[in-house]
PDB file of N, CA and C in Angstrom:
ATOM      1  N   UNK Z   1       3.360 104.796 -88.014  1.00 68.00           N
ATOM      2  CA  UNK Z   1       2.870 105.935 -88.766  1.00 68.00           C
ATOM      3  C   UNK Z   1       4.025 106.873 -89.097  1.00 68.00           C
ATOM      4  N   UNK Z   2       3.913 107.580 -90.334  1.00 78.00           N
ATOM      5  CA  UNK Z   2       4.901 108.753 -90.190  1.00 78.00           C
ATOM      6  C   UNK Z   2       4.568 109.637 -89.083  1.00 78.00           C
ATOM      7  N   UNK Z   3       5.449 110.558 -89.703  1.00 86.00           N
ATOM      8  CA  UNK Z   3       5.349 111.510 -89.114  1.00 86.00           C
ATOM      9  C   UNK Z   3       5.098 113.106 -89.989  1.00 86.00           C
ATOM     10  N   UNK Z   4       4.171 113.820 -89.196  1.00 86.00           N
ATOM     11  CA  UNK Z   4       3.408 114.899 -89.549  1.00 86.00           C
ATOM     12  C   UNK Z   4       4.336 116.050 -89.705  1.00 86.00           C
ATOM     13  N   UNK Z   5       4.542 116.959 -91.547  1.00 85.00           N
ATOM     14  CA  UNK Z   5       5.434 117.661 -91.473  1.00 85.00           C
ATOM     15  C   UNK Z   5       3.892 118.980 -90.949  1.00 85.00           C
ATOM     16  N   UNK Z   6       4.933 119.705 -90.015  1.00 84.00           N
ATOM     17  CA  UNK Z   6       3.776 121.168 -89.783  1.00 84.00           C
ATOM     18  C   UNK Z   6       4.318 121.959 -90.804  1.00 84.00           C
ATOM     19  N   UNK Z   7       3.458 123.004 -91.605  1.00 86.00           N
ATOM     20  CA  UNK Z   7       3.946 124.412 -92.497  1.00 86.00           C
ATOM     21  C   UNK Z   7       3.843 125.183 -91.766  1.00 86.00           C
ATOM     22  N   UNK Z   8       4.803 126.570 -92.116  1.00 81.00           N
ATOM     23  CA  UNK Z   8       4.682 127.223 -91.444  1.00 81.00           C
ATOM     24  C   UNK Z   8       3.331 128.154 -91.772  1.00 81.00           C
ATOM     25  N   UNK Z   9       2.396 129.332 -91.065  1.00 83.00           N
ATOM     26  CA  UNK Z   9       1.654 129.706 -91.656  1.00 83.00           C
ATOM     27  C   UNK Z   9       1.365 131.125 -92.134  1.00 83.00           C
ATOM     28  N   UNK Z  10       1.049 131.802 -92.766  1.00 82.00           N
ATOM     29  CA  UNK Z  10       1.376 132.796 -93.464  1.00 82.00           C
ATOM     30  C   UNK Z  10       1.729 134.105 -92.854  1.00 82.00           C
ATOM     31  N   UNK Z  11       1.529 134.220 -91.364  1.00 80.00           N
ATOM     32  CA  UNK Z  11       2.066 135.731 -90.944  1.00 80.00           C
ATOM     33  C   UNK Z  11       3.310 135.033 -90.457  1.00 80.00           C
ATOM     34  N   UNK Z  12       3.946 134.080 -90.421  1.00 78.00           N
ATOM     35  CA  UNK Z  12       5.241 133.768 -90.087  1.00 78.00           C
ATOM     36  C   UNK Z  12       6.460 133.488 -91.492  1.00 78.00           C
ATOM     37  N   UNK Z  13       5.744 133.468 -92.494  1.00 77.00           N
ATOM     38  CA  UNK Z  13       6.052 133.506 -94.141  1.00 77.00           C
ATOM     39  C   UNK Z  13       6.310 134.828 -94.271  1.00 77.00           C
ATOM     40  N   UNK Z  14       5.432 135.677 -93.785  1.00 75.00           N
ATOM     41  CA  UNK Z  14       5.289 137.319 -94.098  1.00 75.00           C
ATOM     42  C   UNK Z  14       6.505 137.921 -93.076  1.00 75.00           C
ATOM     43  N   UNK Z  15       6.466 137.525 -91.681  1.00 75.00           N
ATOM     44  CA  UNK Z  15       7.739 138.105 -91.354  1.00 75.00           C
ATOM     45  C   UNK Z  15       9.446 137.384 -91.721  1.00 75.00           C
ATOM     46  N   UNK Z  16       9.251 136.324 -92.188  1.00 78.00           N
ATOM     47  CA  UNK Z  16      11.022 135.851 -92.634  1.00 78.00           C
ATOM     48  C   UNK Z  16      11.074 136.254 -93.919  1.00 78.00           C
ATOM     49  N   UNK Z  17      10.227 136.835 -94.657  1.00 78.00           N
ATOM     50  CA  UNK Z  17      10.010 137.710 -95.745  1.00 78.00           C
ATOM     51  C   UNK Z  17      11.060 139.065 -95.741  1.00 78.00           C
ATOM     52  N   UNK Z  18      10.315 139.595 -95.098  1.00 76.00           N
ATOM     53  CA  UNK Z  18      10.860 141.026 -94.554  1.00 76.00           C
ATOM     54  C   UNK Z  18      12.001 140.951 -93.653  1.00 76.00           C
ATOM     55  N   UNK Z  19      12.303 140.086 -93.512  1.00 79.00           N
ATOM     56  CA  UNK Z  19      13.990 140.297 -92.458  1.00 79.00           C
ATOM     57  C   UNK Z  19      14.669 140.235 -93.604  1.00 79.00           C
ATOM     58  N   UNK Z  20      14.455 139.136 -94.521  1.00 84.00           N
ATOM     59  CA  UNK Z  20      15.715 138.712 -95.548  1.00 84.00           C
ATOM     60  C   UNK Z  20      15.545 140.349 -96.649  1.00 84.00           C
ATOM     61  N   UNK Z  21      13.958 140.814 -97.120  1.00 83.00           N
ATOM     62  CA  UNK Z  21      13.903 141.772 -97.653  1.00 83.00           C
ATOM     63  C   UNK Z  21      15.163 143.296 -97.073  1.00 83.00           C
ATOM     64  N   UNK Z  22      15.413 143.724 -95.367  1.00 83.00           N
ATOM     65  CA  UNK Z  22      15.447 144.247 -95.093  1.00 83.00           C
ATOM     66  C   UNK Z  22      16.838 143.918 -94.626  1.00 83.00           C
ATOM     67  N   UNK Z  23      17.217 142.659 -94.348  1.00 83.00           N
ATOM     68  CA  UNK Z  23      18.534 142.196 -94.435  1.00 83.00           C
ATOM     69  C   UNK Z  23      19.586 142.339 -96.162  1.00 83.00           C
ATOM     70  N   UNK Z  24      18.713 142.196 -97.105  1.00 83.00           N
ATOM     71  CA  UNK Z  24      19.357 142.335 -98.260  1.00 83.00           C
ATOM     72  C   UNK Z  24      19.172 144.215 -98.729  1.00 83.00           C
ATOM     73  N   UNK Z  25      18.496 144.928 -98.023  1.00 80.00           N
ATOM     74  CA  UNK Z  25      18.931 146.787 -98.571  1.00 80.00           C
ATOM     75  C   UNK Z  25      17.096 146.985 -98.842  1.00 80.00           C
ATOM     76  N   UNK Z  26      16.053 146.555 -98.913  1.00 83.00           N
ATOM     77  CA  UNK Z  26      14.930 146.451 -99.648  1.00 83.00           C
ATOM     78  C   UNK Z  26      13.955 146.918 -98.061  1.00 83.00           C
ATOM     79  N   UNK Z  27      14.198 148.143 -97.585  1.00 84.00           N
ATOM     80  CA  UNK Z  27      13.437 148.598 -96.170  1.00 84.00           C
ATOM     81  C   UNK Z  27      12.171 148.764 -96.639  1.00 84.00           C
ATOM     82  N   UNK Z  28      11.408 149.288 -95.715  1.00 85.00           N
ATOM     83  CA  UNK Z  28      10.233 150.122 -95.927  1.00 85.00           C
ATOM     84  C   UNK Z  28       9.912 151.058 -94.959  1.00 85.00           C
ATOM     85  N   UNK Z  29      10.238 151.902 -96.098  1.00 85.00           N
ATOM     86  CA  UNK Z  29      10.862 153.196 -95.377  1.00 85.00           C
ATOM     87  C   UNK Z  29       9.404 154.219 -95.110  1.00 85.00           C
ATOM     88  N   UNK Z  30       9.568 154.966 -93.769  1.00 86.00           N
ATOM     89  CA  UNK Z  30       7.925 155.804 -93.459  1.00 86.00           C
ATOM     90  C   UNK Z  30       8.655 156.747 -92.923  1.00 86.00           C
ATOM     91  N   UNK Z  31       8.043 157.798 -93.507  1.00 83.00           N
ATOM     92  CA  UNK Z  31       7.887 159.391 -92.966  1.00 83.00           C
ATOM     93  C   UNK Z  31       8.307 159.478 -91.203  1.00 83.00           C
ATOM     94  N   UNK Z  32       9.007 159.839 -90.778  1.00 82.00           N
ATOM     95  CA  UNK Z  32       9.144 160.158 -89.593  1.00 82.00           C
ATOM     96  C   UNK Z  32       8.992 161.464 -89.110  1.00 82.00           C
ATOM     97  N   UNK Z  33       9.644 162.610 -89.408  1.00 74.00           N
ATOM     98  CA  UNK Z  33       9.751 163.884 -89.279  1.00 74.00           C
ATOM     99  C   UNK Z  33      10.227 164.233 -90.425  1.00 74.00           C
ATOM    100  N   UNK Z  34       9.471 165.779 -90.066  1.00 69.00           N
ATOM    101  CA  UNK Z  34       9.905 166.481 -91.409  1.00 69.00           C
ATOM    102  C   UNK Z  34      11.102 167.606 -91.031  1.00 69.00           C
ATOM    103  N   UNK Z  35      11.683 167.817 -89.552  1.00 65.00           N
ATOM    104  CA  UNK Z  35      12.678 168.267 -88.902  1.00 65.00           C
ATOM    105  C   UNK Z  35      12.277 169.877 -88.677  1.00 65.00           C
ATOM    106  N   UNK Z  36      13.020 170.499 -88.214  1.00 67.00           N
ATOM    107  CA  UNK Z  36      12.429 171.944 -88.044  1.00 67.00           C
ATOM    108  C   UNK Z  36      12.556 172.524 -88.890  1.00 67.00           C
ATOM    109  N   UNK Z  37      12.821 172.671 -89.925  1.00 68.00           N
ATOM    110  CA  UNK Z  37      12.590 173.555 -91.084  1.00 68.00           C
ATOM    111  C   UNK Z  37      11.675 172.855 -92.392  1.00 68.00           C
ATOM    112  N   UNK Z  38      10.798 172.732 -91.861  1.00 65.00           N
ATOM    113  CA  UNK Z  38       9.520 171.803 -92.333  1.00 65.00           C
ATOM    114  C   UNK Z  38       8.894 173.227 -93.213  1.00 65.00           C
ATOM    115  N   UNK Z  39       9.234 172.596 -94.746  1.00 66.00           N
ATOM    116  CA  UNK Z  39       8.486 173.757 -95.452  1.00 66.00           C
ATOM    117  C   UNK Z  39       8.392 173.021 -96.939  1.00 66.00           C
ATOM    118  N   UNK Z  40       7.467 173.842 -97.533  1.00 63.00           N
ATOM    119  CA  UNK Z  40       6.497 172.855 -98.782  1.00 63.00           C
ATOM    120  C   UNK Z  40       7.817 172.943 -99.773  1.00 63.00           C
ATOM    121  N   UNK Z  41       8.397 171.908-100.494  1.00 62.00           N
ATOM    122  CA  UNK Z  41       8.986 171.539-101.406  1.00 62.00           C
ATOM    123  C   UNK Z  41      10.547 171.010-100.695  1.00 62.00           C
ATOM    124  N   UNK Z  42      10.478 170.985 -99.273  1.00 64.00           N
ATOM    125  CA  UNK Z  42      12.065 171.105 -98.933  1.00 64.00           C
ATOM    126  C   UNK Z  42      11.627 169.129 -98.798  1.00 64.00           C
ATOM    127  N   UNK Z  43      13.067 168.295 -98.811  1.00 64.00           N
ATOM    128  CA  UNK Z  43      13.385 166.782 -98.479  1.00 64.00           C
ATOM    129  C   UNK Z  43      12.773 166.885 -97.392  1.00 64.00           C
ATOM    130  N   UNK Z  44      12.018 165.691 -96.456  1.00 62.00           N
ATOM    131  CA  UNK Z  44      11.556 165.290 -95.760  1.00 62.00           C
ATOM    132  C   UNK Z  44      13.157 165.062 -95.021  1.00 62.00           C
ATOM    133  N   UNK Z  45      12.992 165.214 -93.274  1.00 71.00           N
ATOM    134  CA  UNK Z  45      14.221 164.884 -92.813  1.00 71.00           C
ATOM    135  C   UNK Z  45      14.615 163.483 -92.500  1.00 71.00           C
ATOM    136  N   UNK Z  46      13.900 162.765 -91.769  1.00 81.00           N
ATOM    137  CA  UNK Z  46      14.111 161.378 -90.945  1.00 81.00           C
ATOM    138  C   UNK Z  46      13.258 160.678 -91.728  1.00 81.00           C
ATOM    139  N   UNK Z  47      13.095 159.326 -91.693  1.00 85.00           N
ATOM    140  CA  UNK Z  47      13.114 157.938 -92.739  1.00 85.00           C
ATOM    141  C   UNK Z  47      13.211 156.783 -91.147  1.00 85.00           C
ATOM    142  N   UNK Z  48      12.595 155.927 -91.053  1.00 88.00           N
ATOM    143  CA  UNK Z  48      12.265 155.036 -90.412  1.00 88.00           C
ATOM    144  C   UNK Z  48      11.513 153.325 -91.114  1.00 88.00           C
ATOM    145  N   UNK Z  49      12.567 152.481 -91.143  1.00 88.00           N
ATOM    146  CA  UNK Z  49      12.144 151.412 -91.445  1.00 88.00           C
ATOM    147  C   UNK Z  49      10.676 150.749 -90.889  1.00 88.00           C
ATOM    148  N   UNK Z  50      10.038 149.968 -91.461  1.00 87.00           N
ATOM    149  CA  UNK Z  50       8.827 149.910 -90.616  1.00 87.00           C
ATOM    150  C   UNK Z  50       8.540 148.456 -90.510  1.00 87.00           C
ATOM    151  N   UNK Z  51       9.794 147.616 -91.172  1.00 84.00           N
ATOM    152  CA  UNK Z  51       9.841 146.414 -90.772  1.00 84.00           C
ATOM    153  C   UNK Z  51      11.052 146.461 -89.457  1.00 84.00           C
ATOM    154  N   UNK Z  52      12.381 146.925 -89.725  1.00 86.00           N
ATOM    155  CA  UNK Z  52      13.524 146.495 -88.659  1.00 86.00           C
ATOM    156  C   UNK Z  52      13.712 147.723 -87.807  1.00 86.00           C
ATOM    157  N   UNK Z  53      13.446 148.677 -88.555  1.00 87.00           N
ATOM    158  CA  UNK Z  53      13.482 150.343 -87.236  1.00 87.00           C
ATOM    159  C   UNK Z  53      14.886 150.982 -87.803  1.00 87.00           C
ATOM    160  N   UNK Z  54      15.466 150.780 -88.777  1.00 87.00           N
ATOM    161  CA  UNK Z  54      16.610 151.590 -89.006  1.00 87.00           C
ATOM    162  C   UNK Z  54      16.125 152.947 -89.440  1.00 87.00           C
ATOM    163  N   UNK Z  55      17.060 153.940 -88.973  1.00 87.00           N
ATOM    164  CA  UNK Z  55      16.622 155.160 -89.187  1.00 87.00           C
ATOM    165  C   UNK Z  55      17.654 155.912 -89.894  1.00 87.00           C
ATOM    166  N   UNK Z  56      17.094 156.936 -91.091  1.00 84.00           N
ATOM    167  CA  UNK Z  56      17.932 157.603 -92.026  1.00 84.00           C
ATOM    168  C   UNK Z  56      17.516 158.683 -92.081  1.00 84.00           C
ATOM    169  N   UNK Z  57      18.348 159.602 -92.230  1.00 80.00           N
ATOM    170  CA  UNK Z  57      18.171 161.319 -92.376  1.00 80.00           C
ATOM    171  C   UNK Z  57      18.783 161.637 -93.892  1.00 80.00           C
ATOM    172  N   UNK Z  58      17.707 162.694 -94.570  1.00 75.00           N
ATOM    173  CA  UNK Z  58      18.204 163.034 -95.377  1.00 75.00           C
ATOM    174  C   UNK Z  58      16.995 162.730 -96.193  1.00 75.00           C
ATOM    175  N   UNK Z  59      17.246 162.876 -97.960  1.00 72.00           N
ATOM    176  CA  UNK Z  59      16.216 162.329 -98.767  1.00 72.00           C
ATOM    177  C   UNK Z  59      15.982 161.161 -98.377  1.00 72.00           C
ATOM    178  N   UNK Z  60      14.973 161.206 -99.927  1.00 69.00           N
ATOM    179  CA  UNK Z  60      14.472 159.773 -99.642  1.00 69.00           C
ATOM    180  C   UNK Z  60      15.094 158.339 -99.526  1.00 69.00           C
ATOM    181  N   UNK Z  61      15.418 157.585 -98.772  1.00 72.00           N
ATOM    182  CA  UNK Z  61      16.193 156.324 -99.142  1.00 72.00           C
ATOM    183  C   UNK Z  61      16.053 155.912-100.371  1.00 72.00           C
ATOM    184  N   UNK Z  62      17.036 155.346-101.126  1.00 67.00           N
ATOM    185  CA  UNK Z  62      16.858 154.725-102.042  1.00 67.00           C
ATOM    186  C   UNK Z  62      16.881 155.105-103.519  1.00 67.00           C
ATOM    187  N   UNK Z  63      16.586 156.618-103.866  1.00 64.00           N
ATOM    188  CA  UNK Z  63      16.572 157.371-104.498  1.00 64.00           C
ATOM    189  C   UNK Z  63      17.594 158.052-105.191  1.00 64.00           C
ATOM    190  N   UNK Z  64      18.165 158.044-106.822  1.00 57.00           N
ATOM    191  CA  UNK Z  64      19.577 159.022-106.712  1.00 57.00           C
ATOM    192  C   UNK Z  64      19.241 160.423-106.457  1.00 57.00           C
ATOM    193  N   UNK Z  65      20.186 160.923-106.263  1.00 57.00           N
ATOM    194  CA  UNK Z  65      19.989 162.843-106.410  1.00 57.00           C
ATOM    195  C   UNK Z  65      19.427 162.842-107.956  1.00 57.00           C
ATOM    196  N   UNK Z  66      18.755 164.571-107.289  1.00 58.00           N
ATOM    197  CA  UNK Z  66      18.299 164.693-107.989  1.00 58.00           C
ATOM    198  C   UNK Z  66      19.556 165.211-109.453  1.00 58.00           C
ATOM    199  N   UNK Z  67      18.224 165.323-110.503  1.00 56.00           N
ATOM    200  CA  UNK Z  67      19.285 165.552-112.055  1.00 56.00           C
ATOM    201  C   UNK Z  67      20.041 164.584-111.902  1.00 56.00           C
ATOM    202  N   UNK Z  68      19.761 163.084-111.567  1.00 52.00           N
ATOM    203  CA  UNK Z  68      20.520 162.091-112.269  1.00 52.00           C
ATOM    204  C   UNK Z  68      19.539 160.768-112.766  1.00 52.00           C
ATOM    205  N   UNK Z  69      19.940 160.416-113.454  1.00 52.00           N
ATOM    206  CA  UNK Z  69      19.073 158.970-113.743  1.00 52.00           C
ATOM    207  C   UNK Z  69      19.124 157.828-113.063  1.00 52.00           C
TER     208      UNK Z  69
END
């Protein structure tokens, strides 16, 4: 007889997804804190990946400053 190829199955598709996503710059980035000077219109402070856990301060990841295209 042959032999039986196994697939892999879709929440294991979904995470080698997101490593290579998050390995190539493409995070998904979540609200962490808004830092102590938490006030309506100011940048959010901290940024937390929510696939690998890298953490960023500052605007939003990914985003240019503002007044640029």
């Amino acid at each position: 007889m042959s032999d039986v190829i196994r697939f892999r199955s879709r929440d294991q598709l979904a995470d080698e997804r997101g490593r290579r996503q998050c390995a190539r710059g493409y995070h998904a980035w979540q609200l962490v804190d808004l830092g102590p000077y938490a006030a309506p219109g100011r940048t959010p402070a901290r940024w937390r990946c929510a696939r690998c856990g890298v953490e960023r301060e500052g605007a939003t990841p990914g985003t240019p400053p503002a007044g640029r295209p």
